[in-house]
């Protein structure tokens, strides 16, 4: 739930890093592959002093489910309580954006991404405090088990550890102007005892 009204064009999701990246030579080609095949809204500057990638949240998430929430807060100065989480046992969240899209359209994942590729469609989609947004978030290219980035379509695997500088992998949800931070998800590598499996925090 967002505490005040925004448009879908205002809310961005992506990676941010605090230091320059040691990038493989194929990084630029991999980025263009993602932009042309999976996330056409993706913007990035991988060579900046503080590199970043970002896309409109509603266009890039793997699954989006929007529900109207009639529940009101008992105290007007406090946010209304959230409804029960739809995935208490890690169930897949079904795609359902009908409550958040003008004309009450229901779109499948690929249709949603194509629809919200248009900035005018994103600007016309109002994100209201009376709605609750549920997301499934995963990255089909990141293989944490083998510490690789995989691009099966072009038969390319990149060893992450060869370029890893110790910095956490951070996904941040922020306003387009970076003035407001909504939430973040961060993965950190932790050293394990010899013989144990790697642990991601």
PDB file of C-alpha atoms in Angstrom:
ATOM      1  CA  UNK A   1       0.000   0.000   0.000  1.00  0.00           C
ATOM      2  CA  UNK A   2       1.328   3.444  -0.908  1.00  0.00           C
ATOM      3  CA  UNK A   3       0.565   6.169   1.616  1.00  0.00           C
ATOM      4  CA  UNK A   4      -0.461   8.802  -0.911  1.00  0.00           C
ATOM      5  CA  UNK A   5      -1.559   8.942  -4.524  1.00  0.00           C
ATOM      6  CA  UNK A   6       1.009   8.433  -7.276  1.00  0.00           C
ATOM      7  CA  UNK A   7       0.893   7.407 -10.904  1.00  0.00           C
ATOM      8  CA  UNK A   8       2.431   4.187 -12.193  1.00  0.00           C
ATOM      9  CA  UNK A   9       5.000   6.322 -14.004  1.00  0.00           C
ATOM     10  CA  UNK A  10       6.240   7.800 -10.711  1.00  0.00           C
ATOM     11  CA  UNK A  11       7.251   4.542  -9.013  1.00  0.00           C
ATOM     12  CA  UNK A  12      10.519   2.929 -10.131  1.00  0.00           C
ATOM     13  CA  UNK A  13      12.228  -0.367  -9.288  1.00  0.00           C
ATOM     14  CA  UNK A  14      15.795  -1.426  -9.935  1.00  0.00           C
ATOM     15  CA  UNK A  15      19.350  -1.956  -8.768  1.00  0.00           C
ATOM     16  CA  UNK A  16      21.651   0.636  -7.269  1.00  0.00           C
ATOM     17  CA  UNK A  17      25.305   0.331  -6.316  1.00  0.00           C
ATOM     18  CA  UNK A  18      27.545   2.523  -4.164  1.00  0.00           C
ATOM     19  CA  UNK A  19      30.761   2.002  -6.128  1.00  0.00           C
ATOM     20  CA  UNK A  20      31.839   1.474  -9.731  1.00  0.00           C
ATOM     21  CA  UNK A  21      31.337  -2.014 -11.149  1.00  0.00           C
ATOM     22  CA  UNK A  22      33.961  -4.302 -12.595  1.00  0.00           C
ATOM     23  CA  UNK A  23      31.977  -5.363 -15.662  1.00  0.00           C
ATOM     24  CA  UNK A  24      32.567  -8.203 -18.119  1.00  0.00           C
ATOM     25  CA  UNK A  25      33.053  -7.273 -21.761  1.00  0.00           C
ATOM     26  CA  UNK A  26      29.605  -8.687 -22.616  1.00  0.00           C
ATOM     27  CA  UNK A  27      27.763  -6.458 -20.126  1.00  0.00           C
ATOM     28  CA  UNK A  28      26.581  -3.969 -22.742  1.00  0.00           C
ATOM     29  CA  UNK A  29      25.299  -6.714 -25.055  1.00  0.00           C
ATOM     30  CA  UNK A  30      23.538  -8.439 -22.136  1.00  0.00           C
ATOM     31  CA  UNK A  31      21.837  -5.175 -21.174  1.00  0.00           C
ATOM     32  CA  UNK A  32      20.582  -4.598 -24.720  1.00  0.00           C
ATOM     33  CA  UNK A  33      19.310  -8.186 -24.853  1.00  0.00           C
ATOM     34  CA  UNK A  34      17.236  -7.594 -21.709  1.00  0.00           C
ATOM     35  CA  UNK A  35      15.926  -4.256 -23.009  1.00  0.00           C
ATOM     36  CA  UNK A  36      14.852  -5.734 -26.335  1.00  0.00           C
ATOM     37  CA  UNK A  37      13.423  -9.041 -25.148  1.00  0.00           C
ATOM     38  CA  UNK A  38      12.261  -8.809 -21.536  1.00  0.00           C
ATOM     39  CA  UNK A  39      12.078  -5.279 -20.132  1.00  0.00           C
ATOM     40  CA  UNK A  40      11.709  -2.587 -22.814  1.00  0.00           C
ATOM     41  CA  UNK A  41      11.259   0.092 -20.132  1.00  0.00           C
ATOM     42  CA  UNK A  42      14.654  -0.629 -18.557  1.00  0.00           C
ATOM     43  CA  UNK A  43      16.957   2.369 -18.123  1.00  0.00           C
ATOM     44  CA  UNK A  44      20.549   1.981 -16.922  1.00  0.00           C
ATOM     45  CA  UNK A  45      23.954   3.529 -16.458  1.00  0.00           C
ATOM     46  CA  UNK A  46      26.311   0.684 -15.612  1.00  0.00           C
ATOM     47  CA  UNK A  47      29.447   2.804 -16.002  1.00  0.00           C
ATOM     48  CA  UNK A  48      28.527   5.587 -13.573  1.00  0.00           C
ATOM     49  CA  UNK A  49      30.452   6.114 -10.331  1.00  0.00           C
ATOM     50  CA  UNK A  50      27.289   4.834  -8.620  1.00  0.00           C
ATOM     51  CA  UNK A  51      25.784   2.487 -11.252  1.00  0.00           C
ATOM     52  CA  UNK A  52      22.037   1.905 -11.467  1.00  0.00           C
ATOM     53  CA  UNK A  53      19.277   0.211 -13.421  1.00  0.00           C
ATOM     54  CA  UNK A  54      15.580   0.991 -13.112  1.00  0.00           C
ATOM     55  CA  UNK A  55      12.167   0.428 -14.690  1.00  0.00           C
ATOM     56  CA  UNK A  56       8.625   1.465 -13.787  1.00  0.00           C
ATOM     57  CA  UNK A  57       7.597  -0.919 -11.012  1.00  0.00           C
ATOM     58  CA  UNK A  58       4.267  -1.899 -12.560  1.00  0.00           C
ATOM     59  CA  UNK A  59       5.902  -2.711 -15.894  1.00  0.00           C
ATOM     60  CA  UNK A  60       8.876  -4.740 -14.698  1.00  0.00           C
ATOM     61  CA  UNK A  61       7.597  -6.914 -11.828  1.00  0.00           C
ATOM     62  CA  UNK A  62       7.197 -10.612 -12.621  1.00  0.00           C
ATOM     63  CA  UNK A  63       3.681 -10.733 -11.211  1.00  0.00           C
ATOM     64  CA  UNK A  64       1.394  -7.900 -10.106  1.00  0.00           C
ATOM     65  CA  UNK A  65      -1.859  -8.320  -8.213  1.00  0.00           C
ATOM     66  CA  UNK A  66      -3.855  -5.222  -7.262  1.00  0.00           C
ATOM     67  CA  UNK A  67      -6.802  -5.288  -4.914  1.00  0.00           C
ATOM     68  CA  UNK A  68      -9.079  -2.588  -3.624  1.00  0.00           C
ATOM     69  CA  UNK A  69      -8.922  -2.414   0.147  1.00  0.00           C
ATOM     70  CA  UNK A  70     -12.056  -1.106   1.859  1.00  0.00           C
ATOM     71  CA  UNK A  71     -10.475  -1.586   5.288  1.00  0.00           C
ATOM     72  CA  UNK A  72     -10.168   1.743   7.142  1.00  0.00           C
ATOM     73  CA  UNK A  73      -7.806   2.631   9.959  1.00  0.00           C
ATOM     74  CA  UNK A  74      -9.323   2.982  13.411  1.00  0.00           C
ATOM     75  CA  UNK A  75      -7.189   6.082  13.945  1.00  0.00           C
ATOM     76  CA  UNK A  76      -7.351   8.513  10.972  1.00  0.00           C
ATOM     77  CA  UNK A  77      -3.738   9.540  11.612  1.00  0.00           C
ATOM     78  CA  UNK A  78      -2.534   5.953  11.064  1.00  0.00           C
ATOM     79  CA  UNK A  79      -2.437   3.887   7.854  1.00  0.00           C
ATOM     80  CA  UNK A  80      -5.163   1.303   7.332  1.00  0.00           C
ATOM     81  CA  UNK A  81      -4.133  -2.282   8.148  1.00  0.00           C
ATOM     82  CA  UNK A  82      -3.116  -4.526   5.278  1.00  0.00           C
ATOM     83  CA  UNK A  83      -5.283  -7.498   4.252  1.00  0.00           C
ATOM     84  CA  UNK A  84      -3.826 -10.998   4.712  1.00  0.00           C
ATOM     85  CA  UNK A  85      -0.732 -11.719   2.611  1.00  0.00           C
ATOM     86  CA  UNK A  86      -1.888 -13.830  -0.381  1.00  0.00           C
ATOM     87  CA  UNK A  87       1.188 -16.075  -0.309  1.00  0.00           C
ATOM     88  CA  UNK A  88       1.672 -17.283   3.295  1.00  0.00           C
ATOM     89  CA  UNK A  89       3.308 -20.524   2.131  1.00  0.00           C
ATOM     90  CA  UNK A  90       5.217 -19.130  -0.852  1.00  0.00           C
ATOM     91  CA  UNK A  91       2.371 -19.798  -3.287  1.00  0.00           C
ATOM     92  CA  UNK A  92       2.534 -18.158  -6.691  1.00  0.00           C
ATOM     93  CA  UNK A  93       0.578 -14.897  -6.766  1.00  0.00           C
ATOM     94  CA  UNK A  94      -1.808 -14.851  -9.757  1.00  0.00           C
ATOM     95  CA  UNK A  95      -1.585 -11.881 -12.119  1.00  0.00           C
ATOM     96  CA  UNK A  96      -4.542  -9.539 -11.587  1.00  0.00           C
ATOM     97  CA  UNK A  97      -4.291  -5.840 -12.448  1.00  0.00           C
ATOM     98  CA  UNK A  98      -7.967  -5.185 -13.166  1.00  0.00           C
ATOM     99  CA  UNK A  99      -8.392  -3.026 -10.055  1.00  0.00           C
ATOM    100  CA  UNK A 100      -5.547  -0.704 -10.976  1.00  0.00           C
ATOM    101  CA  UNK A 101      -5.900  -0.136 -14.699  1.00  0.00           C
ATOM    102  CA  UNK A 102      -8.341   2.355 -16.222  1.00  0.00           C
ATOM    103  CA  UNK A 103     -11.280   0.691 -17.962  1.00  0.00           C
ATOM    104  CA  UNK A 104     -10.841  -2.193 -15.492  1.00  0.00           C
ATOM    105  CA  UNK A 105      -8.886  -4.263 -18.010  1.00  0.00           C
ATOM    106  CA  UNK A 106      -7.418  -7.598 -16.998  1.00  0.00           C
ATOM    107  CA  UNK A 107      -4.022  -8.242 -18.600  1.00  0.00           C
ATOM    108  CA  UNK A 108      -1.679 -11.208 -18.557  1.00  0.00           C
ATOM    109  CA  UNK A 109       1.976 -10.574 -17.672  1.00  0.00           C
ATOM    110  CA  UNK A 110       3.246  -9.977 -21.210  1.00  0.00           C
ATOM    111  CA  UNK A 111       0.198  -7.860 -22.038  1.00  0.00           C
ATOM    112  CA  UNK A 112       0.745  -5.751 -18.919  1.00  0.00           C
ATOM    113  CA  UNK A 113       4.382  -5.122 -19.811  1.00  0.00           C
ATOM    114  CA  UNK A 114       3.448  -4.181 -23.368  1.00  0.00           C
ATOM    115  CA  UNK A 115       0.610  -1.922 -22.157  1.00  0.00           C
ATOM    116  CA  UNK A 116       2.801  -0.071 -19.655  1.00  0.00           C
ATOM    117  CA  UNK A 117       5.626   0.395 -22.131  1.00  0.00           C
ATOM    118  CA  UNK A 118       3.647   3.494 -23.155  1.00  0.00           C
ATOM    119  CA  UNK A 119       4.412   6.372 -20.716  1.00  0.00           C
ATOM    120  CA  UNK A 120       0.913   7.792 -21.225  1.00  0.00           C
ATOM    121  CA  UNK A 121      -0.623   4.539 -20.013  1.00  0.00           C
ATOM    122  CA  UNK A 122       1.577   4.646 -16.917  1.00  0.00           C
ATOM    123  CA  UNK A 123       0.660   8.274 -16.239  1.00  0.00           C
ATOM    124  CA  UNK A 124      -3.016   7.394 -16.601  1.00  0.00           C
ATOM    125  CA  UNK A 125      -2.812   4.611 -14.019  1.00  0.00           C
ATOM    126  CA  UNK A 126      -3.426   6.065 -10.553  1.00  0.00           C
ATOM    127  CA  UNK A 127      -1.848   4.283  -7.596  1.00  0.00           C
ATOM    128  CA  UNK A 128      -4.192   4.968  -4.698  1.00  0.00           C
ATOM    129  CA  UNK A 129      -3.802   4.508  -0.914  1.00  0.00           C
ATOM    130  CA  UNK A 130      -7.052   2.524  -1.098  1.00  0.00           C
ATOM    131  CA  UNK A 131      -5.326  -0.170  -3.122  1.00  0.00           C
ATOM    132  CA  UNK A 132      -2.956  -2.914  -2.033  1.00  0.00           C
ATOM    133  CA  UNK A 133      -0.261  -4.049  -4.466  1.00  0.00           C
ATOM    134  CA  UNK A 134       1.119  -7.594  -4.222  1.00  0.00           C
ATOM    135  CA  UNK A 135       4.203  -8.619  -6.203  1.00  0.00           C
ATOM    136  CA  UNK A 136       6.074 -11.766  -7.131  1.00  0.00           C
ATOM    137  CA  UNK A 137       9.713 -10.820  -7.590  1.00  0.00           C
ATOM    138  CA  UNK A 138      12.349 -13.130  -9.003  1.00  0.00           C
ATOM    139  CA  UNK A 139      15.185 -12.967 -11.494  1.00  0.00           C
ATOM    140  CA  UNK A 140      15.432 -15.834 -14.006  1.00  0.00           C
ATOM    141  CA  UNK A 141      19.005 -14.849 -14.921  1.00  0.00           C
ATOM    142  CA  UNK A 142      20.556 -14.985 -11.447  1.00  0.00           C
ATOM    143  CA  UNK A 143      21.708 -18.440 -10.352  1.00  0.00           C
ATOM    144  CA  UNK A 144      22.730 -18.012  -6.720  1.00  0.00           C
ATOM    145  CA  UNK A 145      23.416 -21.734  -6.334  1.00  0.00           C
ATOM    146  CA  UNK A 146      26.267 -21.603  -8.869  1.00  0.00           C
ATOM    147  CA  UNK A 147      26.936 -17.848  -8.592  1.00  0.00           C
ATOM    148  CA  UNK A 148      26.281 -17.226 -12.270  1.00  0.00           C
ATOM    149  CA  UNK A 149      24.290 -14.901 -14.502  1.00  0.00           C
ATOM    150  CA  UNK A 150      22.715 -17.026 -17.213  1.00  0.00           C
ATOM    151  CA  UNK A 151      21.369 -16.086 -20.632  1.00  0.00           C
ATOM    152  CA  UNK A 152      20.094 -19.422 -22.023  1.00  0.00           C
ATOM    153  CA  UNK A 153      18.824 -17.880 -25.279  1.00  0.00           C
ATOM    154  CA  UNK A 154      22.371 -16.943 -26.303  1.00  0.00           C
ATOM    155  CA  UNK A 155      24.130 -19.784 -24.409  1.00  0.00           C
ATOM    156  CA  UNK A 156      26.030 -17.352 -22.186  1.00  0.00           C
ATOM    157  CA  UNK A 157      26.950 -17.881 -18.523  1.00  0.00           C
ATOM    158  CA  UNK A 158      28.892 -15.277 -16.527  1.00  0.00           C
ATOM    159  CA  UNK A 159      30.741 -16.176 -13.319  1.00  0.00           C
ATOM    160  CA  UNK A 160      29.607 -13.562 -10.780  1.00  0.00           C
ATOM    161  CA  UNK A 161      32.519 -14.146  -8.398  1.00  0.00           C
ATOM    162  CA  UNK A 162      35.021 -13.119 -11.064  1.00  0.00           C
ATOM    163  CA  UNK A 163      33.614  -9.577 -10.925  1.00  0.00           C
ATOM    164  CA  UNK A 164      32.227  -9.441  -7.375  1.00  0.00           C
ATOM    165  CA  UNK A 165      33.600  -6.544  -5.292  1.00  0.00           C
ATOM    166  CA  UNK A 166      31.909  -7.438  -1.997  1.00  0.00           C
ATOM    167  CA  UNK A 167      29.022  -4.993  -2.407  1.00  0.00           C
ATOM    168  CA  UNK A 168      25.467  -6.212  -1.640  1.00  0.00           C
ATOM    169  CA  UNK A 169      22.991  -6.686  -4.477  1.00  0.00           C
ATOM    170  CA  UNK A 170      20.350  -4.058  -3.739  1.00  0.00           C
ATOM    171  CA  UNK A 171      16.932  -3.668  -5.337  1.00  0.00           C
ATOM    172  CA  UNK A 172      15.259  -0.362  -4.464  1.00  0.00           C
ATOM    173  CA  UNK A 173      11.770   0.963  -5.057  1.00  0.00           C
ATOM    174  CA  UNK A 174      11.871   4.767  -5.266  1.00  0.00           C
ATOM    175  CA  UNK A 175      10.040   7.667  -6.818  1.00  0.00           C
ATOM    176  CA  UNK A 176      11.285   8.656 -10.253  1.00  0.00           C
ATOM    177  CA  UNK A 177      12.932  11.787  -8.815  1.00  0.00           C
ATOM    178  CA  UNK A 178      14.619   9.687  -6.046  1.00  0.00           C
ATOM    179  CA  UNK A 179      13.084  11.952  -3.399  1.00  0.00           C
ATOM    180  CA  UNK A 180      11.030   9.133  -1.849  1.00  0.00           C
ATOM    181  CA  UNK A 181      12.171   5.611  -0.966  1.00  0.00           C
ATOM    182  CA  UNK A 182       9.370   3.071  -0.619  1.00  0.00           C
ATOM    183  CA  UNK A 183      11.183  -0.195   0.151  1.00  0.00           C
ATOM    184  CA  UNK A 184      14.284  -2.183  -0.748  1.00  0.00           C
ATOM    185  CA  UNK A 185      15.418  -5.796  -0.981  1.00  0.00           C
ATOM    186  CA  UNK A 186      19.091  -6.555  -0.397  1.00  0.00           C
ATOM    187  CA  UNK A 187      21.126  -9.731  -0.884  1.00  0.00           C
ATOM    188  CA  UNK A 188      24.477 -10.164   0.854  1.00  0.00           C
ATOM    189  CA  UNK A 189      27.016 -12.967   0.618  1.00  0.00           C
ATOM    190  CA  UNK A 190      28.089 -14.401   3.953  1.00  0.00           C
ATOM    191  CA  UNK A 191      31.171 -16.546   4.511  1.00  0.00           C
ATOM    192  CA  UNK A 192      30.411 -20.098   5.513  1.00  0.00           C
ATOM    193  CA  UNK A 193      32.406 -22.785   7.236  1.00  0.00           C
ATOM    194  CA  UNK A 194      34.274 -25.179   4.938  1.00  0.00           C
ATOM    195  CA  UNK A 195      31.907 -27.834   3.584  1.00  0.00           C
ATOM    196  CA  UNK A 196      28.720 -25.865   4.207  1.00  0.00           C
ATOM    197  CA  UNK A 197      26.489 -24.343   1.557  1.00  0.00           C
ATOM    198  CA  UNK A 198      26.641 -20.614   0.660  1.00  0.00           C
ATOM    199  CA  UNK A 199      24.169 -18.465   2.514  1.00  0.00           C
ATOM    200  CA  UNK A 200      22.425 -15.416   1.081  1.00  0.00           C
ATOM    201  CA  UNK A 201      20.995 -12.867   3.493  1.00  0.00           C
TER     202      UNK A 201
END
